Amino acid sequence: MMKHTDICLNLDEDSMEELEKDSCDCPTIDCGEEEDNKKENDISEDSEDSELEDSLDEAEAEERRSRYLQDMNDLEKQFVDLKEQLFKERITQIEEQLDHINNSEAQEYTGPLKQLEDEFIGRNDVAGHRKHYRTINLENKLKCELQNAEQHFQNEEQQLFDALHADLQEKLRRIEEERHNADMHSELWCDDSLRYRKRRKGLDIFIPDKRKKPVIVSGPYIIYMLKELEIMDDWAAIRKAKLELAGRSNAESMTDDPLIVARYEDGKFFYKGDWFQKGEKVLLDNSIDNPVVATITGINTVELWVSKREGVKCKLSIAQFQKGKYIMRRTVPEELT
């Protein structure tokens, strides 16, 4: 820029000098009449002088022309130099701006960058909050679904358990009824056959007479014309009905009761904290009939064999003791001994 101003000043000085020279070279014109007359008188002299002046003007014009061309060349050279210098300065300025941008120091870069960073921080915070709350929402939905599935599973499991439990209880009740009926028939058959055999052998004196004495009835009475087997069948049906009613009541009352501790171990029977072994006399009670005294004749992992006074052997399962259908005691009342 300084060189450009110097060139302009040089041009102005040259133009002023040329104007002064032009002004000096130009003849002064007098407006008076005397000069006109003098010109008219000296025409011949002027013609000679004009030829001389023309030759001088051509030389001066040629000199000016060469000087102007030189000035134009100098101006062109200065313009090229100035243009090249401006180009270099522009490149230097751009490189400095690029360095500032690379170093994150340029205001044109740091301002928008700061604005973008602020927007990024705000959007990142909003996205973080949205992610947090959406995660909480999904976790709550998952917990609800898991809880619903667990409750549904528990309900289905309880319904299935109740149905199977009721079915098994019904089957057990029927099996127990059939077993009681079978035991009752076998007991009656054993009693009859034993008495019959002992009577035939003449051992009636060792068998206690359990027959009731005939009751003397006055007034009208009914005579049943039934055979002994028919009476026994009727009595078995009555006992079966009583057992069904008792079994239902026991099943209803014992559905929620825990099992009694009763198990087989080392050839002994453990029941309610006591140990019973083979050959021991015990008192059996089934909460329906009267308690009876019996002797343990055999023990295994599933059942017990007991023998009553008349020599009748009965089979009792350990499951019946666990459910409380039979009760075993070691102490025997005196009236039953």
mmCIF file of C-alpha atoms in Angstrom:
data_model
loop_
_atom_site.group_PDB
_atom_site.id
_atom_site.type_symbol
_atom_site.label_atom_id
_atom_site.label_comp_id
_atom_site.label_asym_id
_atom_site.label_seq_id
_atom_site.Cartn_x
_atom_site.Cartn_y
_atom_site.Cartn_z
ATOM 1 C CA MET A 1 0.000 0.000 0.000
ATOM 2 C CA MET A 2 2.885 2.399 0.723
ATOM 3 C CA LYS A 3 4.441 1.749 -2.662
ATOM 4 C CA HIS A 4 1.130 2.429 -4.344
ATOM 5 C CA THR A 5 0.854 5.840 -2.683
ATOM 6 C CA ASP A 6 4.475 6.685 -3.674
ATOM 7 C CA ILE A 7 3.719 5.868 -7.290
ATOM 8 C CA CYS A 8 0.675 8.122 -7.228
ATOM 9 C CA LEU A 9 2.725 11.021 -5.774
ATOM 10 C CA ASN A 10 5.411 10.596 -8.438
ATOM 11 C CA LEU A 11 2.780 10.695 -11.155
ATOM 12 C CA ASP A 12 1.299 13.889 -9.742
ATOM 13 C CA GLU A 13 4.708 15.639 -9.617
ATOM 14 C CA ASP A 14 5.512 14.687 -13.214
ATOM 15 C CA SER A 15 2.180 15.945 -14.426
ATOM 16 C CA MET A 16 2.714 19.287 -12.655
ATOM 17 C CA GLU A 17 6.157 19.749 -14.206
ATOM 18 C CA GLU A 18 4.790 18.977 -17.654
ATOM 19 C CA LEU A 19 2.040 21.501 -17.184
ATOM 20 C CA GLU A 20 4.551 24.114 -16.090
ATOM 21 C CA LYS A 21 6.733 23.370 -19.105
ATOM 22 C CA ASP A 22 3.734 23.552 -21.357
ATOM 23 C CA SER A 23 2.787 26.816 -19.806
ATOM 24 C CA CYS A 24 6.329 28.093 -20.271
ATOM 25 C CA ASP A 25 6.541 26.920 -23.877
ATOM 26 C CA CYS A 26 3.277 28.530 -24.867
ATOM 27 C CA PRO A 27 3.684 32.137 -26.210
ATOM 28 C CA THR A 28 2.021 34.900 -24.329
ATOM 29 C CA ILE A 29 -0.816 36.451 -26.189
ATOM 30 C CA ASP A 30 -1.323 40.107 -25.864
ATOM 31 C CA CYS A 31 -4.700 41.323 -26.608
ATOM 32 C CA GLY A 32 -3.572 44.754 -27.620
ATOM 33 C CA GLU A 33 -3.742 46.209 -31.046
ATOM 34 C CA GLU A 34 -0.047 46.795 -31.017
ATOM 35 C CA GLU A 35 0.753 43.180 -31.078
ATOM 36 C CA ASP A 36 -1.619 42.622 -33.946
ATOM 37 C CA ASN A 37 0.034 45.247 -35.906
ATOM 38 C CA LYS A 38 3.429 43.918 -35.021
ATOM 39 C CA LYS A 39 2.440 40.441 -36.150
ATOM 40 C CA GLU A 40 1.252 41.763 -39.420
ATOM 41 C CA ASN A 41 4.455 43.593 -39.909
ATOM 42 C CA ASP A 42 6.698 40.709 -38.950
ATOM 43 C CA ILE A 43 5.039 37.914 -40.962
ATOM 44 C CA SER A 44 8.162 37.008 -42.680
ATOM 45 C CA GLU A 45 10.097 36.782 -39.483
ATOM 46 C CA ASP A 46 7.436 34.545 -37.964
ATOM 47 C CA SER A 47 7.556 32.056 -40.780
ATOM 48 C CA GLU A 48 11.235 31.509 -40.232
ATOM 49 C CA ASP A 49 10.778 31.262 -36.523
ATOM 50 C CA SER A 50 7.883 28.773 -36.943
ATOM 51 C CA GLU A 51 10.041 26.366 -38.879
ATOM 52 C CA LEU A 52 12.613 26.443 -36.124
ATOM 53 C CA GLU A 53 9.932 26.011 -33.484
ATOM 54 C CA ASP A 54 8.406 23.030 -35.345
ATOM 55 C CA SER A 55 11.704 21.233 -35.322
ATOM 56 C CA LEU A 56 12.107 21.943 -31.631
ATOM 57 C CA ASP A 57 8.516 20.780 -30.912
ATOM 58 C CA GLU A 58 9.086 17.443 -32.641
ATOM 59 C CA ALA A 59 12.216 16.754 -30.621
ATOM 60 C CA GLU A 60 10.480 17.725 -27.426
ATOM 61 C CA ALA A 61 7.437 15.567 -28.293
ATOM 62 C CA GLU A 62 9.690 12.643 -29.017
ATOM 63 C CA GLU A 63 11.417 13.170 -25.703
ATOM 64 C CA ARG A 64 8.086 13.378 -23.892
ATOM 65 C CA ARG A 65 6.849 10.289 -25.651
ATOM 66 C CA SER A 66 9.869 8.284 -24.578
ATOM 67 C CA ARG A 67 9.531 9.604 -21.050
ATOM 68 C CA TYR A 68 5.842 8.698 -20.930
ATOM 69 C CA LEU A 69 6.591 5.210 -22.200
ATOM 70 C CA GLN A 70 9.234 4.827 -19.541
ATOM 71 C CA ASP A 71 6.772 6.006 -16.909
ATOM 72 C CA MET A 72 4.163 3.565 -18.206
ATOM 73 C CA ASN A 73 6.635 0.712 -18.039
ATOM 74 C CA ASP A 74 7.588 1.731 -14.523
ATOM 75 C CA LEU A 75 3.921 1.913 -13.561
ATOM 76 C CA GLU A 76 3.228 -1.488 -15.051
ATOM 77 C CA LYS A 77 6.209 -2.967 -13.240
ATOM 78 C CA GLN A 78 5.173 -1.329 -9.980
ATOM 79 C CA PHE A 79 1.607 -2.578 -10.506
ATOM 80 C CA VAL A 80 2.808 -6.130 -11.072
ATOM 81 C CA ASP A 81 5.044 -5.921 -8.004
ATOM 82 C CA LEU A 82 2.218 -4.468 -5.958
ATOM 83 C CA LYS A 83 -0.196 -7.127 -7.193
ATOM 84 C CA GLU A 84 2.272 -9.867 -6.321
ATOM 85 C CA GLN A 85 2.866 -8.343 -2.891
ATOM 86 C CA LEU A 86 -0.879 -8.093 -2.263
ATOM 87 C CA PHE A 87 -1.260 -11.711 -3.339
ATOM 88 C CA LYS A 88 1.474 -12.806 -0.929
ATOM 89 C CA GLU A 89 -0.012 -10.756 1.894
ATOM 90 C CA ARG A 90 -3.418 -12.249 1.188
ATOM 91 C CA ILE A 91 -1.961 -15.773 1.245
ATOM 92 C CA THR A 92 -0.162 -14.999 4.497
ATOM 93 C CA GLN A 93 -3.351 -13.645 6.018
ATOM 94 C CA ILE A 94 -5.337 -16.700 4.927
ATOM 95 C CA GLU A 95 -2.651 -19.019 6.294
ATOM 96 C CA GLU A 96 -2.732 -17.183 9.614
ATOM 97 C CA GLN A 97 -6.511 -17.526 9.736
ATOM 98 C CA LEU A 98 -6.168 -21.210 8.891
ATOM 99 C CA ASP A 99 -3.641 -21.660 11.703
ATOM 100 C CA HIS A 100 -5.995 -19.885 14.106
ATOM 101 C CA ILE A 101 -8.815 -22.164 13.001
ATOM 102 C CA ASN A 102 -6.654 -25.258 13.405
ATOM 103 C CA ASN A 103 -5.651 -24.070 16.867
ATOM 104 C CA SER A 104 -9.286 -23.188 17.704
ATOM 105 C CA GLU A 105 -8.356 -19.534 18.201
ATOM 106 C CA ALA A 106 -10.227 -17.842 15.378
ATOM 107 C CA GLN A 107 -13.261 -15.842 16.404
ATOM 108 C CA GLU A 108 -15.102 -16.936 13.280
ATOM 109 C CA TYR A 109 -14.631 -20.536 14.440
ATOM 110 C CA THR A 110 -14.871 -20.274 18.226
ATOM 111 C CA GLY A 111 -18.164 -18.361 18.203
ATOM 112 C CA PRO A 112 -20.228 -20.872 16.178
ATOM 113 C CA LEU A 113 -18.367 -23.722 17.895
ATOM 114 C CA LYS A 114 -19.390 -22.399 21.309
ATOM 115 C CA GLN A 115 -22.989 -22.121 20.135
ATOM 116 C CA LEU A 116 -22.923 -25.680 18.772
ATOM 117 C CA GLU A 117 -21.412 -26.967 22.018
ATOM 118 C CA ASP A 118 -24.145 -25.260 24.046
ATOM 119 C CA GLU A 119 -26.817 -26.772 21.811
ATOM 120 C CA PHE A 120 -25.141 -30.178 22.093
ATOM 121 C CA ILE A 121 -25.055 -29.982 25.899
ATOM 122 C CA GLY A 122 -28.727 -29.007 26.038
ATOM 123 C CA ARG A 123 -29.835 -31.741 23.660
ATOM 124 C CA ASN A 124 -27.628 -34.277 25.423
ATOM 125 C CA ASP A 125 -29.221 -33.417 28.778
ATOM 126 C CA VAL A 126 -32.701 -33.713 27.304
ATOM 127 C CA ALA A 127 -31.819 -37.053 25.692
ATOM 128 C CA GLY A 128 -30.349 -38.308 28.977
ATOM 129 C CA HIS A 129 -33.498 -37.385 30.914
ATOM 130 C CA ARG A 130 -35.706 -38.987 28.268
ATOM 131 C CA LYS A 131 -33.596 -42.147 28.343
ATOM 132 C CA HIS A 132 -33.742 -42.261 32.150
ATOM 133 C CA TYR A 133 -37.512 -41.870 32.332
ATOM 134 C CA ARG A 134 -38.126 -44.279 29.463
ATOM 135 C CA THR A 135 -35.901 -46.837 31.185
ATOM 136 C CA ILE A 136 -37.871 -46.416 34.413
ATOM 137 C CA ASN A 137 -41.131 -46.786 32.481
ATOM 138 C CA LEU A 138 -39.931 -49.956 30.758
ATOM 139 C CA GLU A 139 -38.697 -51.389 34.068
ATOM 140 C CA ASN A 140 -42.074 -50.700 35.668
ATOM 141 C CA LYS A 141 -43.862 -52.343 32.746
ATOM 142 C CA LEU A 142 -41.539 -55.345 33.001
ATOM 143 C CA LYS A 143 -42.155 -55.630 36.744
ATOM 144 C CA CYS A 144 -45.923 -55.449 36.190
ATOM 145 C CA GLU A 145 -45.797 -58.131 33.503
ATOM 146 C CA LEU A 146 -43.601 -60.364 35.667
ATOM 147 C CA GLN A 147 -45.898 -59.856 38.637
ATOM 148 C CA ASN A 148 -48.965 -60.636 36.541
ATOM 149 C CA ALA A 149 -47.297 -63.729 35.111
ATOM 150 C CA GLU A 150 -46.243 -64.873 38.580
ATOM 151 C CA GLN A 151 -49.717 -64.325 40.009
ATOM 152 C CA HIS A 152 -51.274 -66.147 37.060
ATOM 153 C CA PHE A 153 -48.820 -69.021 37.523
ATOM 154 C CA GLN A 154 -49.524 -69.183 41.258
ATOM 155 C CA ASN A 155 -53.274 -69.171 40.660
ATOM 156 C CA GLU A 156 -53.023 -71.907 38.049
ATOM 157 C CA GLU A 157 -50.671 -73.888 40.276
ATOM 158 C CA GLN A 158 -53.010 -73.549 43.256
ATOM 159 C CA GLN A 159 -56.002 -74.600 41.186
ATOM 160 C CA LEU A 160 -54.119 -77.603 39.825
ATOM 161 C CA PHE A 161 -52.902 -78.511 43.306
ATOM 162 C CA ASP A 162 -56.403 -78.237 44.741
ATOM 163 C CA ALA A 163 -57.838 -80.360 41.948
ATOM 164 C CA LEU A 164 -55.156 -83.044 42.298
ATOM 165 C CA HIS A 165 -55.366 -82.933 46.082
ATOM 166 C CA ALA A 166 -59.129 -83.369 46.006
ATOM 167 C CA ASP A 167 -58.812 -86.193 43.482
ATOM 168 C CA LEU A 168 -56.164 -87.973 45.528
ATOM 169 C CA GLN A 169 -58.104 -87.476 48.740
ATOM 170 C CA GLU A 170 -61.148 -88.995 47.098
ATOM 171 C CA LYS A 171 -59.098 -91.933 45.844
ATOM 172 C CA LEU A 172 -57.513 -92.405 49.265
ATOM 173 C CA ARG A 173 -60.901 -92.273 50.914
ATOM 174 C CA ARG A 174 -62.230 -94.934 48.572
ATOM 175 C CA ILE A 175 -59.147 -97.104 49.098
ATOM 176 C CA GLU A 176 -59.437 -96.743 52.867
ATOM 177 C CA GLU A 177 -63.104 -97.619 52.730
ATOM 178 C CA GLU A 178 -62.341 -100.685 50.632
ATOM 179 C CA ARG A 179 -59.529 -101.644 52.996
ATOM 180 C CA HIS A 180 -61.740 -101.193 56.052
ATOM 181 C CA ASN A 181 -64.413 -103.263 54.421
ATOM 182 C CA ALA A 182 -61.901 -105.953 53.507
ATOM 183 C CA ASP A 183 -60.417 -105.919 57.023
ATOM 184 C CA MET A 184 -63.872 -106.048 58.539
ATOM 185 C CA HIS A 185 -64.934 -108.989 56.373
ATOM 186 C CA SER A 186 -61.665 -110.791 57.023
ATOM 187 C CA GLU A 187 -61.992 -110.145 60.748
ATOM 188 C CA LEU A 188 -65.536 -111.474 60.815
ATOM 189 C CA TRP A 189 -64.542 -114.445 58.728
ATOM 190 C CA CYS A 190 -61.524 -115.118 60.933
ATOM 191 C CA ASP A 191 -63.616 -114.858 64.099
ATOM 192 C CA ASP A 192 -66.212 -117.252 62.768
ATOM 193 C CA SER A 193 -63.674 -119.718 61.424
ATOM 194 C CA LEU A 194 -61.609 -119.589 64.603
ATOM 195 C CA ARG A 195 -64.591 -120.166 66.827
ATOM 196 C CA TYR A 196 -65.750 -122.934 64.586
ATOM 197 C CA ARG A 197 -62.369 -124.656 64.691
ATOM 198 C CA LYS A 198 -62.008 -124.262 68.436
ATOM 199 C CA ARG A 199 -65.488 -125.580 69.043
ATOM 200 C CA ARG A 200 -64.791 -128.586 66.907
ATOM 201 C CA LYS A 201 -61.606 -129.250 68.866
ATOM 202 C CA GLY A 202 -63.308 -128.808 72.198
ATOM 203 C CA LEU A 203 -61.475 -125.625 73.126
ATOM 204 C CA ASP A 204 -64.497 -123.567 73.904
ATOM 205 C CA ILE A 205 -63.376 -123.031 77.485
ATOM 206 C CA PHE A 206 -60.451 -120.841 76.317
ATOM 207 C CA ILE A 207 -62.579 -118.608 74.133
ATOM 208 C CA PRO A 208 -64.361 -115.835 75.979
ATOM 209 C CA ASP A 209 -68.048 -115.898 75.323
ATOM 210 C CA LYS A 210 -68.930 -112.587 73.755
ATOM 211 C CA ARG A 211 -72.483 -113.495 72.940
ATOM 212 C CA LYS A 212 -74.986 -111.309 74.618
ATOM 213 C CA LYS A 213 -77.508 -112.781 76.906
ATOM 214 C CA PRO A 214 -80.974 -113.024 75.497
ATOM 215 C CA VAL A 215 -83.122 -110.107 76.438
ATOM 216 C CA ILE A 216 -86.513 -110.899 77.786
ATOM 217 C CA VAL A 217 -89.048 -108.719 76.050
ATOM 218 C CA SER A 218 -92.572 -108.350 77.247
ATOM 219 C CA GLY A 219 -95.287 -107.264 74.924
ATOM 220 C CA PRO A 220 -95.316 -107.267 71.135
ATOM 221 C CA TYR A 221 -91.942 -107.705 69.428
ATOM 222 C CA ILE A 222 -90.571 -108.402 65.964
ATOM 223 C CA ILE A 223 -88.907 -111.638 64.997
ATOM 224 C CA TYR A 224 -86.428 -111.247 62.143
ATOM 225 C CA MET A 225 -86.522 -114.251 59.924
ATOM 226 C CA LEU A 226 -83.047 -113.648 58.508
ATOM 227 C CA LYS A 227 -80.115 -115.895 58.096
ATOM 228 C CA GLU A 228 -76.834 -115.180 59.819
ATOM 229 C CA LEU A 229 -75.083 -114.271 56.557
ATOM 230 C CA GLU A 230 -77.823 -111.789 55.657
ATOM 231 C CA ILE A 231 -77.530 -110.185 59.078
ATOM 232 C CA MET A 232 -73.768 -109.949 58.640
ATOM 233 C CA ASP A 233 -74.199 -108.351 55.217
ATOM 234 C CA ASP A 234 -76.607 -105.794 56.634
ATOM 235 C CA TRP A 235 -74.265 -105.092 59.516
ATOM 236 C CA ALA A 236 -71.384 -104.669 57.043
ATOM 237 C CA ALA A 237 -73.442 -102.208 54.981
ATOM 238 C CA ILE A 238 -74.271 -100.224 58.124
ATOM 239 C CA ARG A 239 -70.623 -100.093 59.149
ATOM 240 C CA LYS A 240 -69.644 -99.125 55.611
ATOM 241 C CA ALA A 241 -72.066 -96.193 55.690
ATOM 242 C CA LYS A 242 -70.727 -95.152 59.082
ATOM 243 C CA LEU A 243 -67.170 -95.362 57.767
ATOM 244 C CA GLU A 244 -68.050 -93.246 54.745
ATOM 245 C CA LEU A 245 -69.538 -90.532 56.942
ATOM 246 C CA ALA A 246 -66.596 -90.698 59.313
ATOM 247 C CA GLY A 247 -64.124 -90.670 56.414
ATOM 248 C CA ARG A 248 -65.709 -87.600 54.887
ATOM 249 C CA SER A 249 -65.671 -85.745 58.183
ATOM 250 C CA ASN A 250 -62.075 -86.792 58.818
ATOM 251 C CA ALA A 251 -61.046 -85.832 55.298
ATOM 252 C CA GLU A 252 -62.643 -82.415 55.661
ATOM 253 C CA SER A 253 -61.050 -81.853 59.054
ATOM 254 C CA MET A 254 -57.649 -83.261 58.101
ATOM 255 C CA THR A 255 -57.107 -81.610 54.706
ATOM 256 C CA ASP A 256 -55.118 -78.787 56.253
ATOM 257 C CA ASP A 257 -53.636 -80.751 59.208
ATOM 258 C CA PRO A 258 -49.948 -81.686 59.047
ATOM 259 C CA LEU A 259 -48.951 -85.357 58.932
ATOM 260 C CA ILE A 260 -48.077 -87.154 62.160
ATOM 261 C CA VAL A 261 -44.505 -88.362 62.467
ATOM 262 C CA ALA A 262 -44.593 -92.136 61.901
ATOM 263 C CA ARG A 263 -41.834 -94.132 60.202
ATOM 264 C CA TYR A 264 -39.943 -97.418 60.101
ATOM 265 C CA GLU A 265 -36.308 -97.466 61.173
ATOM 266 C CA ASP A 266 -33.947 -100.315 62.125
ATOM 267 C CA GLY A 267 -36.722 -102.858 62.595
ATOM 268 C CA LYS A 268 -38.672 -100.539 64.899
ATOM 269 C CA PHE A 269 -41.718 -98.322 64.490
ATOM 270 C CA PHE A 270 -41.381 -94.661 65.529
ATOM 271 C CA TYR A 271 -44.694 -92.981 66.355
ATOM 272 C CA LYS A 272 -45.217 -89.649 68.172
ATOM 273 C CA GLY A 273 -41.806 -89.720 69.833
ATOM 274 C CA ASP A 274 -42.039 -93.360 71.018
ATOM 275 C CA TRP A 275 -40.381 -96.466 69.656
ATOM 276 C CA PHE A 276 -42.423 -99.665 69.251
ATOM 277 C CA GLN A 277 -40.925 -103.043 68.426
ATOM 278 C CA LYS A 278 -42.062 -106.541 67.547
ATOM 279 C CA GLY A 279 -43.774 -108.481 70.361
ATOM 280 C CA GLU A 280 -44.848 -105.374 72.271
ATOM 281 C CA LYS A 281 -48.457 -104.999 73.447
ATOM 282 C CA VAL A 282 -50.161 -101.763 72.444
ATOM 283 C CA LEU A 283 -53.568 -100.138 72.509
ATOM 284 C CA LEU A 284 -55.098 -99.367 69.095
ATOM 285 C CA ASP A 285 -57.854 -96.817 68.571
ATOM 286 C CA ASN A 286 -59.425 -95.754 65.276
ATOM 287 C CA SER A 287 -61.835 -93.134 66.719
ATOM 288 C CA ILE A 288 -64.801 -95.212 65.439
ATOM 289 C CA ASP A 289 -64.769 -98.536 67.274
ATOM 290 C CA ASN A 290 -63.762 -99.230 70.833
ATOM 291 C CA PRO A 291 -60.017 -99.400 71.567
ATOM 292 C CA VAL A 292 -58.549 -102.902 71.365
ATOM 293 C CA VAL A 293 -55.422 -104.486 72.780
ATOM 294 C CA ALA A 294 -53.078 -106.005 70.221
ATOM 295 C CA THR A 295 -49.563 -107.355 69.913
ATOM 296 C CA ILE A 296 -47.151 -106.208 67.192
ATOM 297 C CA THR A 297 -46.194 -109.280 65.158
ATOM 298 C CA GLY A 298 -44.394 -107.688 62.208
ATOM 299 C CA ILE A 299 -42.977 -104.325 61.040
ATOM 300 C CA ASN A 300 -41.725 -103.216 57.633
ATOM 301 C CA THR A 301 -41.277 -99.957 55.746
ATOM 302 C CA VAL A 302 -44.909 -99.791 54.637
ATOM 303 C CA GLU A 303 -47.137 -101.550 57.163
ATOM 304 C CA LEU A 304 -47.521 -103.162 60.558
ATOM 305 C CA TRP A 305 -49.006 -106.545 61.442
ATOM 306 C CA VAL A 306 -50.807 -106.838 64.761
ATOM 307 C CA SER A 307 -52.517 -109.770 66.455
ATOM 308 C CA LYS A 308 -55.592 -109.348 68.633
ATOM 309 C CA ARG A 309 -56.665 -111.482 71.591
ATOM 310 C CA GLU A 310 -58.552 -113.972 69.488
ATOM 311 C CA GLY A 311 -55.480 -114.576 67.335
ATOM 312 C CA VAL A 312 -56.824 -112.437 64.482
ATOM 313 C CA LYS A 313 -54.038 -110.742 62.553
ATOM 314 C CA CYS A 314 -54.613 -107.363 60.931
ATOM 315 C CA LYS A 315 -52.509 -105.299 58.584
ATOM 316 C CA LEU A 316 -52.203 -101.527 59.236
ATOM 317 C CA SER A 317 -50.331 -99.148 56.914
ATOM 318 C CA ILE A 318 -47.943 -96.519 58.254
ATOM 319 C CA ALA A 319 -49.776 -93.912 56.158
ATOM 320 C CA GLN A 320 -52.885 -94.482 58.293
ATOM 321 C CA PHE A 321 -50.893 -93.626 61.419
ATOM 322 C CA GLN A 322 -49.449 -90.540 59.693
ATOM 323 C CA LYS A 323 -52.946 -89.305 58.825
ATOM 324 C CA GLY A 324 -54.271 -90.005 62.313
ATOM 325 C CA LYS A 325 -56.755 -92.678 61.326
ATOM 326 C CA TYR A 326 -55.183 -95.032 63.852
ATOM 327 C CA ILE A 327 -53.723 -94.108 67.228
ATOM 328 C CA MET A 328 -51.225 -96.312 69.051
ATOM 329 C CA ARG A 329 -50.469 -96.076 72.779
ATOM 330 C CA ARG A 330 -48.135 -98.078 74.942
ATOM 331 C CA THR A 331 -50.042 -97.682 78.218
ATOM 332 C CA VAL A 332 -52.968 -100.096 78.416
ATOM 333 C CA PRO A 333 -55.925 -99.317 80.717
ATOM 334 C CA GLU A 334 -56.579 -101.927 83.415
ATOM 335 C CA GLU A 335 -60.133 -102.627 82.369
ATOM 336 C CA LEU A 336 -58.889 -103.729 78.926
ATOM 337 C CA THR A 337 -56.076 -105.999 80.143
#
